[in-house]
Short mmCIF file of C-alpha atoms in Angstrom, two decimals:
data_model
loop_
_atom_site.label_atom_id
_atom_site.label_comp_id
_atom_site.label_asym_id
_atom_site.label_seq_id
_atom_site.Cartn_x
_atom_site.Cartn_y
_atom_site.Cartn_z
CA MET A 1 19.37 33.33 -51.82
CA ARG A 2 16.70 35.77 -51.97
CA PRO A 3 13.84 33.22 -52.96
CA CYS A 4 14.94 31.21 -49.94
CA SER A 5 14.89 34.03 -47.38
CA THR A 6 11.48 34.97 -48.72
CA VAL A 7 10.10 31.49 -48.19
CA MET A 8 11.71 31.41 -44.71
CA HIS A 9 10.29 34.68 -43.74
CA LEU A 10 6.77 33.77 -44.97
CA LEU A 11 7.09 30.41 -43.19
CA LEU A 12 7.88 32.31 -39.86
CA ARG A 13 4.85 34.54 -40.21
CA TRP A 14 2.62 31.67 -40.94
CA MET A 15 3.85 29.79 -37.83
CA ARG A 16 3.30 33.20 -35.69
CA ARG A 17 -0.16 33.56 -37.08
CA CYS A 18 -0.94 29.72 -36.23
CA GLY A 19 0.31 30.22 -32.74
CA ARG A 20 -1.85 33.40 -32.08
CA HIS A 21 -4.89 31.52 -33.71
CA SER A 22 -4.26 28.41 -31.42
CA ARG A 23 -3.89 30.75 -28.29
CA SER A 24 -7.21 32.62 -29.14
CA ARG A 25 -8.92 29.32 -29.65
CA MET A 26 -7.62 27.91 -26.39
CA PRO A 27 -10.24 27.86 -23.45
CA ARG A 28 -9.37 30.38 -20.64
CA ARG A 29 -8.82 27.62 -18.04
CA LEU A 30 -5.82 26.25 -20.32
CA LYS A 31 -4.19 29.55 -21.14
CA GLN A 32 -2.83 30.24 -17.64
CA PRO A 33 -1.17 26.76 -17.07
CA VAL A 34 0.20 26.65 -20.65
CA SER A 35 1.73 29.95 -20.23
CA TYR A 36 3.11 28.98 -16.89
CA ILE A 37 4.67 25.88 -18.42
CA ARG A 38 6.17 28.01 -21.29
CA LEU A 39 7.71 30.43 -18.69
CA ILE A 40 9.29 27.42 -16.76
CA PHE A 41 10.99 26.07 -19.85
CA LYS A 42 12.17 29.52 -21.06
CA SER A 43 13.70 30.06 -17.52
CA LEU A 44 15.87 27.05 -18.14
CA TYR A 45 17.62 28.89 -21.08
CA PHE A 46 17.48 32.45 -19.99
CA ASN A 47 18.59 32.13 -16.32
CA SER A 48 22.35 32.44 -15.71
CA LEU A 49 22.05 30.86 -12.31
CA THR A 50 20.63 27.65 -13.77
CA ASN A 51 22.00 24.39 -12.19
CA SER A 52 20.92 20.73 -11.71
CA GLU A 53 18.64 21.72 -8.61
CA VAL A 54 16.83 24.38 -10.38
CA VAL A 55 16.38 21.99 -13.46
CA LEU A 56 15.03 19.26 -11.16
CA ASP A 57 12.52 21.81 -9.27
CA CYS A 58 11.33 22.93 -12.77
CA ILE A 59 10.68 19.27 -13.85
CA LEU A 60 8.98 18.53 -10.58
CA GLU A 61 6.87 21.57 -10.31
CA PRO A 62 3.78 20.11 -12.05
CA VAL A 63 4.01 17.03 -9.48
CA PHE A 64 4.31 19.42 -6.50
CA TRP A 65 1.31 21.51 -7.93
CA MET A 66 -0.65 18.25 -8.33
CA VAL A 67 0.19 17.19 -4.82
CA GLU A 68 -0.79 20.63 -3.29
CA VAL A 69 -4.15 20.56 -5.20
CA VAL A 70 -4.96 16.97 -4.05
CA THR A 71 -4.00 17.71 -0.48
CA ARG A 72 -5.97 20.99 -0.42
CA TRP A 73 -9.25 19.47 -1.80
CA PHE A 74 -9.01 16.17 0.10
CA GLY A 75 -8.06 17.70 3.42
CA MET A 76 -11.46 17.32 4.92
CA VAL A 77 -11.56 13.76 3.74
CA PHE A 78 -8.40 12.75 5.56
CA VAL A 79 -9.93 14.40 8.75
CA PHE A 80 -13.12 12.39 8.23
CA LEU A 81 -11.11 9.28 7.90
CA VAL A 82 -9.08 9.76 11.10
CA VAL A 83 -12.37 10.52 13.01
CA ALA A 84 -14.15 7.49 11.42
CA LEU A 85 -11.27 5.06 12.20
CA THR A 86 -10.79 6.13 15.59
CA SER A 87 -14.59 6.08 16.33
CA SER A 88 -14.69 2.62 15.00
CA VAL A 89 -11.97 1.41 17.46
CA VAL A 90 -13.79 3.18 20.35
CA PHE A 91 -17.01 1.51 19.48
CA ILE A 92 -15.54 -1.88 19.31
CA ALA A 93 -13.85 -1.33 22.81
CA TYR A 94 -17.07 -0.07 24.46
CA PHE A 95 -19.50 -2.51 23.06
CA CYS A 96 -17.33 -5.65 22.47
CA LEU A 97 -14.40 -5.53 24.87
CA LEU A 98 -15.54 -3.59 27.89
CA PRO A 99 -18.44 -6.14 28.74
CA LEU A 100 -15.74 -8.96 28.49
CA VAL A 101 -13.37 -6.95 30.80
CA LEU A 102 -16.01 -6.39 33.40
CA GLN A 103 -16.94 -10.13 33.48
CA THR A 104 -13.68 -11.84 33.42
CA TYR A 105 -10.92 -9.49 34.82
CA SER A 106 -10.03 -8.99 38.46
CA PRO A 107 -10.70 -5.65 40.06
CA GLY A 108 -7.16 -4.52 39.77
CA TRP A 109 -6.82 -5.17 36.01
CA MET A 110 -10.34 -3.77 35.56
CA MET A 111 -9.60 -0.43 37.03
CA TRP A 112 -6.18 -0.22 35.07
CA HIS A 113 -8.08 -0.72 31.79
CA ILE A 114 -10.82 1.66 32.60
CA CYS A 115 -8.55 4.33 33.81
CA TYR A 116 -5.80 4.05 31.27
CA GLY A 117 -8.13 3.51 28.38
CA HIS A 118 -10.21 6.71 29.06
CA TRP A 119 -7.15 8.82 29.84
CA ASN A 120 -5.60 7.80 26.51
CA LEU A 121 -8.87 8.56 24.92
CA VAL A 122 -9.37 12.06 26.29
CA MET A 123 -5.70 12.95 25.39
CA ILE A 124 -6.18 11.93 21.78
CA VAL A 125 -9.28 13.67 21.21
CA PHE A 126 -8.15 16.86 22.98
CA HIS A 127 -4.92 17.16 21.15
CA TYR A 128 -6.34 16.35 17.81
CA TYR A 129 -8.99 18.95 18.00
CA LYS A 130 -6.42 21.45 19.18
CA ALA A 131 -4.06 20.51 16.50
CA THR A 132 -6.65 21.08 13.64
CA LYS A 133 -8.18 24.12 15.13
CA THR A 134 -5.27 26.06 16.29
CA PRO A 135 -3.75 28.39 13.71
CA PRO A 136 0.01 27.58 13.32
CA GLY A 137 0.97 31.27 13.52
CA TYR A 138 1.55 33.65 10.73
CA PRO A 139 4.04 36.54 10.04
CA PRO A 140 2.53 40.18 10.23
CA LYS A 141 1.68 41.44 6.76
CA ILE A 142 2.06 45.05 7.69
CA LYS A 143 5.21 46.99 8.06
CA ASN A 144 6.83 46.47 11.55
CA ASP A 145 10.14 46.50 13.63
CA VAL A 146 10.35 42.77 13.80
CA PRO A 147 13.80 41.38 12.44
CA PHE A 148 13.64 39.22 9.51
CA VAL A 149 16.07 36.94 7.70
CA SER A 150 14.62 36.66 4.08
CA PHE A 151 11.86 38.08 1.93
CA CYS A 152 8.82 35.71 0.76
CA LYS A 153 8.60 36.20 -3.01
CA LYS A 154 5.05 34.72 -3.00
CA CYS A 155 3.57 36.45 -0.04
CA VAL A 156 5.62 39.63 -0.69
CA ILE A 157 6.26 40.01 2.91
CA PRO A 158 9.54 39.78 5.32
CA LYS A 159 10.03 36.43 6.78
CA PRO A 160 11.18 36.05 10.24
CA ALA A 161 13.56 33.36 11.48
CA ARG A 162 12.31 29.66 11.05
CA SER A 163 9.34 30.84 8.91
CA HIS A 164 8.64 29.38 5.63
CA HIS A 165 5.99 29.48 2.92
CA CYS A 166 3.18 26.75 2.55
CA GLY A 167 2.09 26.23 -0.83
CA ILE A 168 -1.06 24.46 0.19
CA CYS A 169 -2.16 27.32 2.79
CA LYS A 170 -0.84 29.97 0.44
CA THR A 171 0.91 31.75 3.18
CA CYS A 172 4.04 31.85 5.35
CA ILE A 173 3.92 29.78 8.73
CA LEU A 174 5.95 30.71 11.80
CA LYS A 175 8.28 27.90 12.61
CA MET A 176 6.72 25.69 9.99
CA ASP A 177 7.33 21.91 10.23
CA HIS A 178 5.16 20.66 7.58
CA HIS A 179 1.64 20.60 6.24
CA CYS A 180 -0.26 17.61 7.57
CA PRO A 181 -3.13 16.29 5.49
CA TRP A 182 -4.48 14.22 8.32
CA LEU A 183 -5.05 17.55 10.35
CA ASN A 184 -5.80 19.58 7.23
CA ASN A 185 -3.82 22.36 8.69
CA CYS A 186 -0.26 23.27 8.91
CA VAL A 187 2.16 22.17 11.87
CA GLY A 188 3.74 25.45 13.17
CA HIS A 189 4.69 27.49 16.25
CA TYR A 190 1.37 27.44 18.08
CA ASN A 191 -0.01 23.81 17.28
CA HIS A 192 3.30 21.78 16.93
CA ARG A 193 3.03 20.56 20.46
CA TYR A 194 -0.63 19.52 20.00
CA PHE A 195 0.42 17.67 16.88
CA PHE A 196 3.26 15.63 18.58
CA SER A 197 1.16 14.99 21.60
CA PHE A 198 -1.50 13.53 19.49
CA CYS A 199 0.76 11.35 17.48
CA LEU A 200 2.23 10.01 20.80
CA CYS A 201 -0.99 9.36 22.48
CA LEU A 202 -2.49 7.66 19.45
CA THR A 203 0.75 5.45 19.09
CA LEU A 204 0.47 4.55 22.85
CA GLY A 205 -3.19 3.78 22.37
CA CYS A 206 -2.72 1.70 19.49
CA MET A 207 0.08 -0.28 21.04
CA TYR A 208 -2.28 -0.75 24.11
CA CYS A 209 -5.01 -2.15 22.04
CA SER A 210 -2.70 -4.38 20.20
CA ILE A 211 -0.77 -5.79 22.92
CA SER A 212 -3.90 -6.29 25.32
CA GLY A 213 -5.93 -7.77 22.47
CA ARG A 214 -3.47 -10.15 20.95
CA ASN A 215 -4.94 -13.21 22.79
CA LEU A 216 -8.44 -12.14 21.59
CA PHE A 217 -7.34 -11.67 18.10
CA ILE A 218 -5.80 -15.21 18.09
CA ASP A 219 -8.89 -16.65 19.61
CA ALA A 220 -11.22 -14.82 17.16
CA TYR A 221 -9.00 -15.86 14.18
CA ASN A 222 -8.93 -19.48 15.24
CA ALA A 223 -12.75 -19.68 15.93
CA ILE A 224 -13.57 -18.18 12.42
CA ASP A 225 -11.02 -20.56 10.71
CA GLN A 226 -12.69 -23.45 12.36
CA PHE A 227 -16.19 -22.67 11.57
CA ARG A 228 -15.09 -22.03 8.06
CA HIS A 229 -13.53 -25.48 7.80
CA LEU A 230 -16.79 -26.89 9.35
CA ASP A 231 -18.98 -25.28 6.86
CA ALA A 232 -16.64 -26.35 3.90
CA GLU A 233 -16.86 -30.05 4.97
CA LYS A 234 -20.57 -30.15 5.18
CA GLN A 235 -21.72 -32.38 2.20
CA GLY A 236 -25.34 -32.47 2.73
CA VAL A 237 -27.69 -34.66 4.95
CA PRO A 238 -25.98 -37.80 6.23
CA VAL A 239 -27.81 -41.14 5.14
CA THR A 240 -27.65 -44.44 7.25
CA GLY A 241 -25.12 -46.70 6.04
CA ILE A 242 -23.45 -44.30 3.66
CA GLY A 243 -22.55 -41.92 6.43
CA LEU A 244 -19.98 -44.60 7.72
CA LEU A 245 -18.54 -45.07 4.40
CA ILE A 246 -17.79 -41.31 3.43
CA GLY A 247 -17.05 -40.41 7.16
CA ILE A 248 -19.76 -37.82 7.64
CA VAL A 249 -20.89 -39.24 10.97
CA PRO A 250 -18.57 -41.18 13.27
CA SER A 251 -19.24 -44.90 13.90
CA GLU A 252 -19.54 -44.16 17.64
CA ALA A 253 -22.24 -41.65 16.96
CA MET A 254 -24.03 -44.10 14.85
CA ALA A 255 -23.87 -46.81 17.46
CA GLY A 256 -25.29 -44.44 20.07
CA LYS A 257 -22.14 -44.25 22.13
CA VAL A 258 -21.40 -40.47 21.51
CA GLU A 259 -23.64 -37.72 20.77
CA VAL A 260 -22.43 -35.03 18.08
CA SER A 261 -23.62 -31.52 18.92
CA GLN A 262 -21.79 -28.50 17.41
CA PRO A 263 -22.20 -25.30 19.30
CA PRO A 264 -24.23 -22.74 17.44
CA TYR A 265 -22.08 -20.08 15.55
CA THR A 266 -24.65 -17.04 15.62
CA TYR A 267 -24.36 -13.88 13.72
CA LYS A 268 -23.43 -12.06 16.77
CA ASP A 269 -20.42 -14.18 17.43
CA ARG A 270 -19.20 -13.97 13.87
CA MET A 271 -19.41 -10.10 14.09
CA PHE A 272 -17.75 -9.86 17.48
CA HIS A 273 -14.69 -12.03 16.16
CA LYS A 274 -14.32 -10.07 12.82
CA SER A 275 -14.57 -6.77 15.00
CA VAL A 276 -11.74 -8.01 17.05
CA ILE A 277 -9.74 -8.94 14.21
CA TYR A 278 -10.35 -5.50 12.57
CA MET A 279 -9.50 -3.70 15.69
CA TRP A 280 -6.17 -5.51 16.23
CA VAL A 281 -4.90 -5.26 12.58
CA LEU A 282 -5.84 -1.70 12.23
CA THR A 283 -4.16 -0.65 15.62
CA SER A 284 -1.19 -2.74 14.89
CA THR A 285 -0.56 -1.14 11.62
CA VAL A 286 -1.03 2.37 12.94
CA ALA A 287 1.06 1.70 15.94
CA VAL A 288 4.06 0.74 13.43
CA ALA A 289 3.63 3.54 11.06
CA LEU A 290 2.73 6.40 13.34
CA GLY A 291 5.32 5.15 15.97
CA ALA A 292 8.00 5.53 13.28
CA LEU A 293 6.81 9.22 12.70
CA THR A 294 6.45 9.95 16.37
CA LEU A 295 10.06 8.71 16.90
CA TRP A 296 11.45 10.75 14.16
CA HIS A 297 9.71 14.00 15.60
CA ALA A 298 11.05 13.24 19.00
CA VAL A 299 14.69 13.26 17.43
CA LEU A 300 13.84 16.55 15.88
CA ILE A 301 12.65 18.12 19.04
CA THR A 302 15.64 16.80 20.92
CA CYS A 303 17.83 18.58 18.39
CA GLY A 304 15.77 21.75 18.50
CA GLU A 305 14.75 21.72 14.81
CA THR A 306 11.77 21.09 12.64
CA SER A 307 11.58 18.77 9.60
CA ILE A 308 12.40 21.59 7.23
CA GLU A 309 15.33 22.80 9.31
CA ARG A 310 16.81 19.29 9.39
CA HIS A 311 17.12 19.49 5.70
CA ILE A 312 18.52 23.08 5.74
CA ASN A 313 20.91 22.30 8.68
CA ASN A 314 22.34 19.26 6.96
CA LYS A 315 23.28 21.29 3.72
CA GLU A 316 24.80 24.06 5.87
CA ALA A 317 26.69 21.46 7.91
CA LYS A 318 28.31 19.98 4.69
CA ARG A 319 29.00 23.33 3.35
CA LEU A 320 30.90 24.29 6.54
CA ALA A 321 32.49 20.91 6.75
CA LYS A 322 34.40 21.72 3.34
CA ARG A 323 35.82 24.59 5.05
CA GLY A 324 36.85 22.87 8.14
CA LYS A 325 34.22 24.32 10.39
CA VAL A 326 31.47 22.93 12.54
CA TYR A 327 27.80 23.85 12.08
CA ARG A 328 25.81 24.46 15.28
CA ASN A 329 22.00 24.89 15.36
CA PRO A 330 21.43 28.48 16.81
CA PHE A 331 17.86 27.47 18.03
CA SER A 332 18.99 24.47 20.19
CA TYR A 333 19.19 25.06 23.86
CA GLY A 334 20.40 21.43 24.83
CA LYS A 335 18.56 18.16 24.72
CA LEU A 336 16.54 18.59 28.03
CA ASN A 337 16.00 22.36 27.62
CA ASN A 338 14.61 21.66 24.04
CA TRP A 339 11.91 19.48 25.44
CA LYS A 340 11.19 22.06 28.22
CA VAL A 341 10.83 24.82 25.67
CA PHE A 342 8.67 22.55 23.41
CA PHE A 343 6.26 21.58 26.15
CA GLY A 344 6.34 24.85 27.91
CA VAL A 345 7.64 23.31 31.29
CA GLU A 346 8.75 26.02 33.70
CA LYS A 347 8.39 24.20 37.10
CA ARG A 348 8.11 20.54 38.21
CA SER A 349 4.30 20.56 38.44
CA HIS A 350 4.19 21.45 34.56
CA TRP A 351 5.32 17.92 33.75
CA LEU A 352 1.84 16.60 35.27
CA THR A 353 -0.48 19.63 34.29
CA ARG A 354 0.84 20.39 30.89
CA VAL A 355 2.42 17.00 29.63
CA LEU A 356 0.39 14.25 31.30
CA LEU A 357 -2.87 16.07 31.36
CA PRO A 358 -4.62 18.05 28.57
CA SER A 359 -3.37 21.77 28.67
CA GLY A 360 -4.17 24.70 26.24
CA HIS A 361 -1.07 26.76 27.27
CA THR A 362 0.64 28.92 24.63
CA PRO A 363 4.08 27.97 23.53
CA TYR A 364 7.34 29.72 24.56
CA GLY A 365 8.01 32.87 22.68
CA ASP A 366 5.87 34.52 20.04
CA GLY A 367 7.38 32.71 16.96
CA LEU A 368 8.77 36.11 15.42
CA THR A 369 12.22 36.46 17.37
CA TRP A 370 14.41 33.74 18.92
CA ASP A 371 17.43 33.57 21.04
CA ILE A 372 20.45 33.49 18.57
CA TYR A 373 22.94 31.63 20.64
CA PRO A 374 22.36 28.43 22.58
CA LEU A 375 22.29 28.93 26.26
CA LYS A 376 25.16 27.07 28.10
CA LYS A 377 23.41 26.95 31.46
CA ASP A 378 20.02 25.41 32.25
CA MET A 379 17.42 27.91 31.06
CA MET A 380 14.68 26.44 33.40
CA GLN A 381 15.74 24.91 36.60
CA VAL A 382 13.13 22.14 36.71
#
């Protein structure tokens, strides 16, 4: 038995030396990720609180890390795409559709399109700029008397109610909803209204372009399809006698009864039709996708919760349901009051000045403290 134990001892020592040499030869950039992965796998064996959710989080940790890195580095690219695509639609509307509206529409419809189109454009630009440039709100990093509900292990600071840590921004966010790559910013307490208003106005603008441009899209598509078939049917220069046989020139034209003349399809006409098709397809697609997202956030606002809180509240409701209890969201003030608090409506005129027109007013509260129990009466008599 002694020779076997000696061999095993030597083998273990050799493996340790090989591991040390491999770690010493490893580049510095790989040492930290490798050690982090080893720590993750060790936590699966040495943690007494390990369950299926912990294992799944550890397995998906590299995926989350990759998503965070890509979102962080490509944030400006997403912002550029939003600006470029929106600008392209505005360019087509001004230089292709507006002259057509001024020439063919009645004065009433002309005023409607000009007024609504410019109002929608101003709302989109204003709210997108404010959503990207307004900080979402951060908890204080120094000691204070603000009540907190948990402690952030990554920021090492107390977290107030409704605050969550953003792995992309590397900090905690007040009333965090999510990190939006199209804004390159987190959606939190101070810019949540701007984000929702931007989504709503952009959806309305895309629906407006899609509905009003439907007939133009059909005409443009038929025109391009018609001239494409005409180009495909051209077989060269018709010859007398043979033209009647192969059907290039009608017999009436050859007899001098009918003159065949195709209207010229210029480069300007082709670009106009392609621009109309591009605008209609883009706005229709965005209207469907962004409309679904806007509707989802409208449901969340009605319930008085964020995207993260919806997941937390569902788990809490299931946990209490097993005990025969009903969970109530402590941050909900009622359906109508939730919308008033969200938009900052304190009197009737605010529905016009703060909702239907651009407004930079701050939201209700400071994002650090919240009323614990829902109010039974109307908190804002509006």
